[in-house]
Amino acid sequence: MRALLAVAICCCSLVAAGCGGGGGTTPPPPSFALTASPSSVLVSQGSTSARVQISVQAVNGFQGTVSVSLQGLPAGVTASPAFPLSISSGTSQAATFTVANSVARGNYNVTFAGSSGTLSSSAPLLVTASGAAISIPAQDFKKQVIYQIVTDRFFDGDPSNNNPPQSPGMYDATKTNWQMYWGGDLAGIQQQMAYLAGMGITAIWISPPVDNINVLANLGGTSYAPYHGYWARDMQQIEEHFGDVNNTWTAFDNLVAAAHQNGIRMIVDFAANHSNPNDGGEFGALLDKGQPFASYQNDPAPPNNLFHHNPTITNFNDPFQLQYYTLVDLADLNQENSQVDSYLKGAVAQFMQHGADGFRLDAVKDVTWGWEYSLANAAFTAGPTFLYGEWNEGGTSDPTYADSVVFSNRSGIALLDFPLANAMRDVFANNGDFHEIDDTITQENSNFVSPSDLVTFVDSHDLPRLLSVNNNQNRVNEALALLLACRGIPVVLYGDEQYLHNDTNGGGDPYSRLWMSSFNTSTPAYQLINQMANLRQANPALGYGTSQQRWINSDVYILERQFVSDIVLIAVNKSETMAHSISGLYTALAPGAYSDYLNGLLGGFSMQVSAGTGGNNPVTPFSLPPHTVSVWQASGAAAAPELGSLGPRLAQAGLTATAGGEGFGSSAGMVLVGTTAAAVQSWSDSSVTFVVPSVPPGNYNLTVQANGGATSNALPMTVLTGNEMPVTFTVNNVPAAAGASVYLTGNDLELGNNVQTPTSATGPLLAVQGAASSWFINMAVPAGTQIQFTFFQTLADGTVISEGSTHSYTVPTSGVGNIAVNW
Ligand code: NOJ
Ligand code: CA
């Protein structure tokens, strides 16, 4: 916005001066114009802005002094020098703004108001307060709100990289060919930092930034550019369309630095499953920092193959096909090959060295599961990080749901919450019944060790946007509000806050990846995300709390989140037409009056709680109008340490882990793994980092003890035996037992402590193709240890057939392992 010239030229004075009379001898009256440059500043909590220059420009020979006051400055933001101040005509004055840590993240419109006698002029300034600068990586993402960006489709911050010399002709300036690059890049995301920070989001998930194929892939008569990033040619450097023509890390590093300065974490999408299409473009070939690394077309014969050369997956419920077949046409990497293993783990480590705070792991269902346990362990060993994987499944009755639970619980890789996403989409886009959402939350909360780490979403780049399914912005607001209040770490897909959608062919891929055409900070969805993201920081109930359905019918869902004395109650009525009478509602909120935390943004209102018993306080009945969301909350001081989070949940001795919660106190107390005190590295009231102690591997209760002695609730922690190496175990000559499943167990924690039950052991094993009595499985086991292992079979009726003998194997200290034995 430009400064307004609001000078006091009244028409009377013009008339008095005879303006209209044609004499033209009286000079126009003097006035002045106030300007502020720049007209917006981005400043993070605890820091001071760059200088803003406030100038008084003389108009028509104005001479004098202007008194400039500052209006609308929010509490906690201070200006230096203090206002009001005087600025003489023709001069300017620099000012800076300091934002206290207490200032809520968001956009604040302030005004410099200048006056001199009867003259006045004003200049606006937008102050965007972002989160405090981040210096250490996070392991606890539960309080974060993630914003997902398809880099190519967000903002073009550097037109010079649009048509790079090494990969020409893949760019469409008209943005009409949906399979071409459109110009968005890492610099573009950086340039929109104020927009992002003002929305309150605290993490950005970018599409894979690694170097992708340099030529179009002609597949089935259509030419495709890898604008989405999932067709890597070199995972060790940055794509030239997103960074620079030399594939350097500069643009990535700059973006990470800018994000961290504004309290925003960077999450990199990483695809370990494949390189690129095997039937076009670069035919699957992979480079390592520009040097040839793997050739799909000229791959060594097994067992030295870097790729699998199996058919395309047709049965997405078959664990063998999922892990070893080809996803569509994507050259399927053999992670059990030592070169591939170190290439992939090296790429992840390199991103961590460049400041990535976490990873979204692509297609985790399709990558060798045991190897992924070792990838997770390698990442956690390299430094603090957060991992979540894409296990695409329908819902909690999906045939792979049980495997997804085991995978996440044992690997420490959180999952994108597909079951909840599908339920939410059905409820909000297809007008489904809220019980679907509630049942999904209940089921998942009882299966996952850490349901608060599930990464929740309603829209994604792979699905039609909600608005394409049902063009109703109320429903988007309602879905976002519930998503941001639900347990799990919410993801907002770029553009949802602008109600972006393109409905061509139903709006799915590629039409859900449309160009981000506006950056309007006043849409209800943008405001909503801002408020709910701030609430997630302020009230630990959202990040750490339990979930309790308090009132439900097909249109109405009232959900309570509670973390000891921190409580958030959200009520959603998704009906477009019908008000619902809410009586018989109880809450854990203490008796009293509560106003809508969203200040009526989505039609919310105040409500009244009276005294009840057992944490069930009656709410005075009210009518919940159509398409309304109301949020009521209270945050209580912790009387004793309250533990809400642990990351990583599985770690070997010597790793640094983080416990999150509140009421830990300001001076260091103790962290106990079982009964063993861990060495504390840092201590604050809400976060403690500690070194995992040398205790026997096993499952422990983690507690935090305040300096005064009060002890927290416990969270489960698994102390692993050591660094985890991927080993492929094969057993031959297995006696045939009709319908039997084969399992592996062994004498360490990782293999199940010799317990011969399917839930404790590893498996079921997969059939070695073409060998009727041979079975195998890849599993992560502790480096350098000598393990004793054995196999057993289970029959449908639960009968266990034990192998009756054990095998011995020394796990390598690095790389990958392979052991084949006879039953
Ligand atoms: C899932 C991603 O989300 C999708 O966009 C991609 O095409 C496939 N994995 C393959 O990488
Ligand atoms: Ca560009």
PDB file of C-alpha atoms in Angstrom, residues 351-481:
ATOM      1  CA  PHE A 351      20.070 -32.451   4.069  1.00  0.00           C
ATOM      2  CA  MET A 352      20.451 -32.474   7.842  1.00  0.00           C
ATOM      3  CA  GLN A 353      23.844 -30.806   7.522  1.00  0.00           C
ATOM      4  CA  HIS A 354      22.117 -28.150   5.429  1.00  0.00           C
ATOM      5  CA  GLY A 355      19.623 -27.508   8.200  1.00  0.00           C
ATOM      6  CA  ALA A 356      16.615 -29.669   7.292  1.00  0.00           C
ATOM      7  CA  ASP A 357      14.590 -30.216  10.468  1.00  0.00           C
ATOM      8  CA  GLY A 358      12.584 -33.178   9.301  1.00  0.00           C
ATOM      9  CA  PHE A 359      11.654 -35.408   6.407  1.00  0.00           C
ATOM     10  CA  ARG A 360       8.448 -36.477   4.754  1.00  0.00           C
ATOM     11  CA  LEU A 361       9.376 -39.924   3.490  1.00  0.00           C
ATOM     12  CA  ASP A 362       7.688 -40.694   0.202  1.00  0.00           C
ATOM     13  CA  ALA A 363       5.908 -44.005  -0.332  1.00  0.00           C
ATOM     14  CA  VAL A 364       7.185 -45.716   2.845  1.00  0.00           C
ATOM     15  CA  LYS A 365       4.768 -48.555   2.192  1.00  0.00           C
ATOM     16  CA  ASP A 366       6.680 -49.357  -1.013  1.00  0.00           C
ATOM     17  CA  VAL A 367      10.229 -49.313   0.365  1.00  0.00           C
ATOM     18  CA  THR A 368      11.745 -52.307   2.184  1.00  0.00           C
ATOM     19  CA  TRP A 369      10.261 -51.853   5.634  1.00  0.00           C
ATOM     20  CA  GLY A 370      13.161 -53.217   7.703  1.00  0.00           C
ATOM     21  CA  TRP A 371      15.603 -51.061   5.769  1.00  0.00           C
ATOM     22  CA  GLU A 372      13.484 -48.028   6.631  1.00  0.00           C
ATOM     23  CA  TYR A 373      13.883 -48.828  10.340  1.00  0.00           C
ATOM     24  CA  SER A 374      17.620 -48.551   9.729  1.00  0.00           C
ATOM     25  CA  LEU A 375      17.144 -45.328   7.769  1.00  0.00           C
ATOM     26  CA  ALA A 376      15.194 -43.852  10.679  1.00  0.00           C
ATOM     27  CA  ASN A 377      17.870 -44.913  13.118  1.00  0.00           C
ATOM     28  CA  ALA A 378      20.592 -43.471  10.886  1.00  0.00           C
ATOM     29  CA  ALA A 379      18.736 -40.150  10.727  1.00  0.00           C
ATOM     30  CA  PHE A 380      18.105 -40.022  14.486  1.00  0.00           C
ATOM     31  CA  THR A 381      21.746 -40.911  15.042  1.00  0.00           C
ATOM     32  CA  ALA A 382      22.887 -38.114  12.717  1.00  0.00           C
ATOM     33  CA  GLY A 383      21.052 -35.531  14.838  1.00  0.00           C
ATOM     34  CA  PRO A 384      17.679 -34.421  16.093  1.00  0.00           C
ATOM     35  CA  THR A 385      15.044 -34.805  13.409  1.00  0.00           C
ATOM     36  CA  PHE A 386      11.413 -35.698  12.838  1.00  0.00           C
ATOM     37  CA  LEU A 387      10.308 -38.276  10.274  1.00  0.00           C
ATOM     38  CA  TYR A 388       6.893 -38.989   8.853  1.00  0.00           C
ATOM     39  CA  GLY A 389       6.054 -41.340   6.060  1.00  0.00           C
ATOM     40  CA  GLU A 390       3.454 -41.648   3.364  1.00  0.00           C
ATOM     41  CA  TRP A 391       1.666 -44.971   3.961  1.00  0.00           C
ATOM     42  CA  ASN A 392      -1.244 -44.559   1.624  1.00  0.00           C
ATOM     43  CA  GLU A 393      -4.240 -46.517   2.906  1.00  0.00           C
ATOM     44  CA  GLY A 394      -7.982 -46.201   3.010  1.00  0.00           C
ATOM     45  CA  GLY A 395      -8.865 -46.366   6.682  1.00  0.00           C
ATOM     46  CA  THR A 396      -8.435 -48.418   9.811  1.00  0.00           C
ATOM     47  CA  SER A 397      -9.946 -51.457   8.087  1.00  0.00           C
ATOM     48  CA  ASP A 398      -7.469 -51.253   5.217  1.00  0.00           C
ATOM     49  CA  PRO A 399      -5.696 -54.612   4.746  1.00  0.00           C
ATOM     50  CA  THR A 400      -2.345 -52.891   5.348  1.00  0.00           C
ATOM     51  CA  TYR A 401      -3.465 -50.907   8.409  1.00  0.00           C
ATOM     52  CA  ALA A 402      -2.031 -53.415  10.902  1.00  0.00           C
ATOM     53  CA  ASP A 403       1.302 -53.354   9.074  1.00  0.00           C
ATOM     54  CA  SER A 404       1.293 -49.561   9.104  1.00  0.00           C
ATOM     55  CA  VAL A 405       0.826 -49.563  12.874  1.00  0.00           C
ATOM     56  CA  VAL A 406       3.682 -52.015  13.443  1.00  0.00           C
ATOM     57  CA  PHE A 407       5.866 -50.091  11.006  1.00  0.00           C
ATOM     58  CA  SER A 408       5.373 -46.775  12.768  1.00  0.00           C
ATOM     59  CA  ASN A 409       5.512 -48.103  16.308  1.00  0.00           C
ATOM     60  CA  ARG A 410       8.741 -50.017  15.737  1.00  0.00           C
ATOM     61  CA  SER A 411      10.568 -47.660  13.406  1.00  0.00           C
ATOM     62  CA  GLY A 412       9.802 -44.333  15.098  1.00  0.00           C
ATOM     63  CA  ILE A 413       8.659 -42.978  11.724  1.00  0.00           C
ATOM     64  CA  ALA A 414       5.365 -41.142  12.217  1.00  0.00           C
ATOM     65  CA  LEU A 415       2.804 -41.556   9.451  1.00  0.00           C
ATOM     66  CA  LEU A 416       0.692 -39.233   7.417  1.00  0.00           C
ATOM     67  CA  ASP A 417      -2.740 -39.960   8.819  1.00  0.00           C
ATOM     68  CA  PHE A 418      -4.506 -41.321   5.742  1.00  0.00           C
ATOM     69  CA  PRO A 419      -7.307 -42.987   7.710  1.00  0.00           C
ATOM     70  CA  LEU A 420      -8.265 -39.707   9.358  1.00  0.00           C
ATOM     71  CA  ALA A 421      -7.785 -37.743   6.131  1.00  0.00           C
ATOM     72  CA  ASN A 422     -10.157 -40.048   4.302  1.00  0.00           C
ATOM     73  CA  ALA A 423     -12.704 -39.794   7.101  1.00  0.00           C
ATOM     74  CA  MET A 424     -12.407 -35.989   7.189  1.00  0.00           C
ATOM     75  CA  ARG A 425     -12.753 -35.762   3.422  1.00  0.00           C
ATOM     76  CA  ASP A 426     -15.817 -37.930   3.503  1.00  0.00           C
ATOM     77  CA  VAL A 427     -17.409 -35.910   6.283  1.00  0.00           C
ATOM     78  CA  PHE A 428     -16.635 -32.424   4.979  1.00  0.00           C
ATOM     79  CA  ALA A 429     -16.699 -32.934   1.217  1.00  0.00           C
ATOM     80  CA  ASN A 430     -19.270 -35.722   0.911  1.00  0.00           C
ATOM     81  CA  ASN A 431     -21.370 -34.751   3.916  1.00  0.00           C
ATOM     82  CA  GLY A 432     -20.579 -37.957   5.762  1.00  0.00           C
ATOM     83  CA  ASP A 433     -21.412 -38.608   9.391  1.00  0.00           C
ATOM     84  CA  PHE A 434     -19.067 -37.275  12.106  1.00  0.00           C
ATOM     85  CA  HIS A 435     -18.962 -40.741  13.654  1.00  0.00           C
ATOM     86  CA  GLU A 436     -16.557 -41.670  10.875  1.00  0.00           C
ATOM     87  CA  ILE A 437     -14.009 -39.178  12.181  1.00  0.00           C
ATOM     88  CA  ASP A 438     -14.619 -40.048  15.792  1.00  0.00           C
ATOM     89  CA  ASP A 439     -14.318 -43.797  15.215  1.00  0.00           C
ATOM     90  CA  THR A 440     -11.076 -43.321  13.298  1.00  0.00           C
ATOM     91  CA  ILE A 441      -9.528 -41.211  16.048  1.00  0.00           C
ATOM     92  CA  THR A 442     -10.559 -43.730  18.697  1.00  0.00           C
ATOM     93  CA  GLN A 443      -9.184 -46.682  16.753  1.00  0.00           C
ATOM     94  CA  GLU A 444      -5.878 -45.065  15.856  1.00  0.00           C
ATOM     95  CA  ASN A 445      -5.373 -43.675  19.342  1.00  0.00           C
ATOM     96  CA  SER A 446      -5.551 -47.183  20.697  1.00  0.00           C
ATOM     97  CA  ASN A 447      -3.128 -48.638  18.104  1.00  0.00           C
ATOM     98  CA  PHE A 448      -0.349 -46.093  17.718  1.00  0.00           C
ATOM     99  CA  VAL A 449       2.166 -45.668  20.518  1.00  0.00           C
ATOM    100  CA  SER A 450       2.262 -41.939  19.797  1.00  0.00           C
ATOM    101  CA  PRO A 451      -0.933 -40.849  18.022  1.00  0.00           C
ATOM    102  CA  SER A 452      -0.023 -37.187  18.613  1.00  0.00           C
ATOM    103  CA  ASP A 453       2.806 -37.684  16.134  1.00  0.00           C
ATOM    104  CA  LEU A 454       0.491 -38.728  13.308  1.00  0.00           C
ATOM    105  CA  VAL A 455       0.639 -36.073  10.619  1.00  0.00           C
ATOM    106  CA  THR A 456      -2.905 -35.059   9.796  1.00  0.00           C
ATOM    107  CA  PHE A 457      -4.262 -33.482   6.624  1.00  0.00           C
ATOM    108  CA  VAL A 458      -7.411 -33.041   4.574  1.00  0.00           C
ATOM    109  CA  ASP A 459      -5.919 -31.969   1.246  1.00  0.00           C
ATOM    110  CA  SER A 460      -2.777 -33.082  -0.522  1.00  0.00           C
ATOM    111  CA  HIS A 461      -1.079 -32.630  -3.865  1.00  0.00           C
ATOM    112  CA  ASP A 462      -2.204 -36.145  -4.808  1.00  0.00           C
ATOM    113  CA  LEU A 463      -5.921 -35.677  -4.152  1.00  0.00           C
ATOM    114  CA  PRO A 464      -8.623 -33.375  -5.485  1.00  0.00           C
ATOM    115  CA  ARG A 465      -8.879 -30.400  -3.159  1.00  0.00           C
ATOM    116  CA  LEU A 466     -11.948 -30.354  -0.919  1.00  0.00           C
ATOM    117  CA  LEU A 467     -13.318 -27.448  -2.936  1.00  0.00           C
ATOM    118  CA  SER A 468     -13.125 -29.519  -6.106  1.00  0.00           C
ATOM    119  CA  VAL A 469     -15.186 -32.219  -4.473  1.00  0.00           C
ATOM    120  CA  ASN A 470     -17.619 -29.807  -2.854  1.00  0.00           C
ATOM    121  CA  ASN A 471     -17.357 -26.141  -3.721  1.00  0.00           C
ATOM    122  CA  ASN A 472     -18.268 -24.862  -0.283  1.00  0.00           C
ATOM    123  CA  GLN A 473     -15.837 -22.591   1.550  1.00  0.00           C
ATOM    124  CA  ASN A 474     -17.647 -23.053   4.861  1.00  0.00           C
ATOM    125  CA  ARG A 475     -16.702 -26.690   4.730  1.00  0.00           C
ATOM    126  CA  VAL A 476     -13.052 -25.841   4.120  1.00  0.00           C
ATOM    127  CA  ASN A 477     -13.083 -23.538   7.142  1.00  0.00           C
ATOM    128  CA  GLU A 478     -14.752 -26.201   9.277  1.00  0.00           C
ATOM    129  CA  ALA A 479     -12.387 -28.930   8.120  1.00  0.00           C
ATOM    130  CA  LEU A 480      -9.333 -26.751   8.774  1.00  0.00           C
ATOM    131  CA  ALA A 481     -10.588 -25.754  12.210  1.00  0.00           C
TER     132      ALA A 481
END
